[in-house]
Amino acid sequence: GENVEQHPSTLSVQEGDSAVIKCTYSDSASNYFPWYKQELGKRPQLIIDIRSNVGEKKDQRIAVTLNKTAKHFSLHITETQPEDSAVYFCAASKPGYALNFGKGTSLLVTP
Amino acid sequence: EADIYQTPRYLVIGTGKKITLECSQTMGHDKMYWYQQDPGMELHLIHYSYGVNSTEKGDLSSESTVSRIRTEHFPLTLESARPSHTSQYLCASSSQGITEAFFGQGTRLTVV
C-alpha cells in the first residue's frame, strides 16, 4: 500500500520567516495530495491541495509543489505568523482508496 | 448547515463496557472513514466505507466494528472497552472521486 513519509516532525521558526515541510510517497498511482492543519484540540482542516496534473499551487501565504518523478511534495508557508502554529499533515491518495497521512509536523512560530 | 457530527465529544467509561461512537454527516457524501489519533499525533485509519453496506478495515488493527446502513450514518462500536482504547476517534467523509476529506470534531475516549 501507499507509504507517506513526512519531515521534519517538529519545526520552530521566528515570526516572519518561511517554513517548509516535505513529504514523499511510494505509490506512483497516487494523484491527489492534500495538506491539513490541526490546531490544538481541533479537527484537521484542509488548507491546500494539489493534483498530479499540476506542479505548483499557491494560495496567499501558502504554496504546495509537487515533483511526480521524484514522488515528493512540499508545503511552503511564507511570512509566518503565531497563528500558523499547529500540526500539519500531508496525505496522498489514488482512485478508490482512502487518504494515507504522513505522521505530522508540529510547527511553532515564535514572536 | 452541512457538516459532520460526532457524539459524544467526551466519554469516560469502565473497562469491559460496550460503547458506540456516533458519526453522521449532512454533506451527501458516499465515503466515510474512522481515524484513531492520540493528541497531535499520527492519524491511523481504522475503518472506511464507500457506500451503504460497504465497510473495510484500515491499516491499523482495531477491535472495533462499524456498520453503514444509511448513507449519512457510520457508527463505530467497541464490544469490550480496554484502557488501550483510550484515544481520540475522528470520523471523516468525502464525496466520490478524488476530493478532500472533511473531519468531525472527534470523540475523546478514556477507558478506566
PDB file of C-alpha atoms in Angstrom, chain B residues 7-73:
ATOM      1  CA  THR B   7     -21.271  12.289  19.600  1.00  0.00           C
ATOM      2  CA  PRO B   8     -20.336  12.176  22.341  1.00  0.00           C
ATOM      3  CA  ARG B   9     -17.457  14.686  22.330  1.00  0.00           C
ATOM      4  CA  TYR B  10     -16.011  13.217  25.538  1.00  0.00           C
ATOM      5  CA  LEU B  11     -16.594   9.828  27.134  1.00  0.00           C
ATOM      6  CA  VAL B  12     -15.158   8.152  30.229  1.00  0.00           C
ATOM      7  CA  ILE B  13     -16.153   4.529  30.691  1.00  0.00           C
ATOM      8  CA  GLY B  14     -15.097   1.482  32.646  1.00  0.00           C
ATOM      9  CA  THR B  15     -13.185  -1.492  31.300  1.00  0.00           C
ATOM     10  CA  GLY B  16     -15.381  -4.137  29.701  1.00  0.00           C
ATOM     11  CA  LYS B  17     -18.214  -1.807  28.723  1.00  0.00           C
ATOM     12  CA  LYS B  18     -19.717  -1.789  25.260  1.00  0.00           C
ATOM     13  CA  ILE B  19     -19.810   1.595  23.576  1.00  0.00           C
ATOM     14  CA  THR B  20     -20.901   3.085  20.274  1.00  0.00           C
ATOM     15  CA  LEU B  21     -19.446   6.284  18.889  1.00  0.00           C
ATOM     16  CA  GLU B  22     -21.846   8.084  16.604  1.00  0.00           C
ATOM     17  CA  CYS B  23     -20.988   9.831  13.336  1.00  0.00           C
ATOM     18  CA  SER B  24     -23.438  11.491  10.991  1.00  0.00           C
ATOM     19  CA  GLN B  25     -22.889  13.753   8.011  1.00  0.00           C
ATOM     20  CA  THR B  26     -25.288  16.014   6.190  1.00  0.00           C
ATOM     21  CA  MET B  27     -22.982  16.622   3.224  1.00  0.00           C
ATOM     22  CA  GLY B  28     -24.369  13.903   0.995  1.00  0.00           C
ATOM     23  CA  HIS B  29     -21.021  12.116   0.901  1.00  0.00           C
ATOM     24  CA  ASP B  30     -20.703   8.476  -0.098  1.00  0.00           C
ATOM     25  CA  LYS B  31     -17.342   7.816   1.549  1.00  0.00           C
ATOM     26  CA  MET B  32     -16.859   7.773   5.322  1.00  0.00           C
ATOM     27  CA  TYR B  33     -13.851   6.978   7.500  1.00  0.00           C
ATOM     28  CA  TRP B  34     -12.798   6.429  11.094  1.00  0.00           C
ATOM     29  CA  TYR B  35      -9.355   7.531  12.245  1.00  0.00           C
ATOM     30  CA  GLN B  36      -7.729   6.993  15.632  1.00  0.00           C
ATOM     31  CA  GLN B  37      -5.407   9.763  16.833  1.00  0.00           C
ATOM     32  CA  ASP B  38      -3.549  10.412  20.041  1.00  0.00           C
ATOM     33  CA  PRO B  39      -3.461  14.223  20.582  1.00  0.00           C
ATOM     34  CA  GLY B  40      -1.315  15.910  17.940  1.00  0.00           C
ATOM     35  CA  MET B  41      -0.027  12.600  16.702  1.00  0.00           C
ATOM     36  CA  GLU B  42      -0.388  10.436  13.600  1.00  0.00           C
ATOM     37  CA  LEU B  43      -3.825   9.735  12.072  1.00  0.00           C
ATOM     38  CA  HIS B  44      -4.418   5.986  11.834  1.00  0.00           C
ATOM     39  CA  LEU B  45      -7.164   4.742   9.501  1.00  0.00           C
ATOM     40  CA  ILE B  46      -9.152   2.021  11.288  1.00  0.00           C
ATOM     41  CA  HIS B  47     -12.284   1.653   9.130  1.00  0.00           C
ATOM     42  CA  TYR B  48     -13.740   3.052   5.933  1.00  0.00           C
ATOM     43  CA  SER B  49     -16.853   2.736   3.815  1.00  0.00           C
ATOM     44  CA  TYR B  50     -17.504   3.686   0.214  1.00  0.00           C
ATOM     45  CA  GLY B  51     -21.263   3.383   0.446  1.00  0.00           C
ATOM     46  CA  VAL B  52     -24.213   1.664   2.086  1.00  0.00           C
ATOM     47  CA  ASN B  53     -23.430  -1.923   3.164  1.00  0.00           C
ATOM     48  CA  SER B  54     -19.759  -1.441   2.287  1.00  0.00           C
ATOM     49  CA  THR B  55     -17.163  -1.483   5.088  1.00  0.00           C
ATOM     50  CA  GLU B  56     -13.445  -2.234   5.112  1.00  0.00           C
ATOM     51  CA  LYS B  57     -10.750  -2.407   7.763  1.00  0.00           C
ATOM     52  CA  GLY B  58      -7.988   0.169   7.612  1.00  0.00           C
ATOM     53  CA  ASP B  59      -4.271  -0.094   8.161  1.00  0.00           C
ATOM     54  CA  LEU B  60      -4.391  -0.076  11.949  1.00  0.00           C
ATOM     55  CA  SER B  61      -5.631  -3.245  13.571  1.00  0.00           C
ATOM     56  CA  SER B  62      -8.645  -2.398  15.650  1.00  0.00           C
ATOM     57  CA  GLU B  63     -11.003  -4.349  17.871  1.00  0.00           C
ATOM     58  CA  SER B  64     -13.853  -2.088  16.863  1.00  0.00           C
ATOM     59  CA  THR B  65     -16.577  -2.750  14.304  1.00  0.00           C
ATOM     60  CA  VAL B  66     -18.580  -0.430  12.052  1.00  0.00           C
ATOM     61  CA  SER B  67     -21.807  -0.514  10.099  1.00  0.00           C
ATOM     62  CA  ARG B  68     -23.176   1.528   7.191  1.00  0.00           C
ATOM     63  CA  ILE B  69     -26.898   1.010   6.916  1.00  0.00           C
ATOM     64  CA  ARG B  70     -27.668   4.586   5.899  1.00  0.00           C
ATOM     65  CA  THR B  71     -25.526   6.872   3.749  1.00  0.00           C
ATOM     66  CA  GLU B  72     -25.344   9.585   6.382  1.00  0.00           C
ATOM     67  CA  HIS B  73     -24.597   7.389   9.413  1.00  0.00           C
TER      68      HIS B  73
END
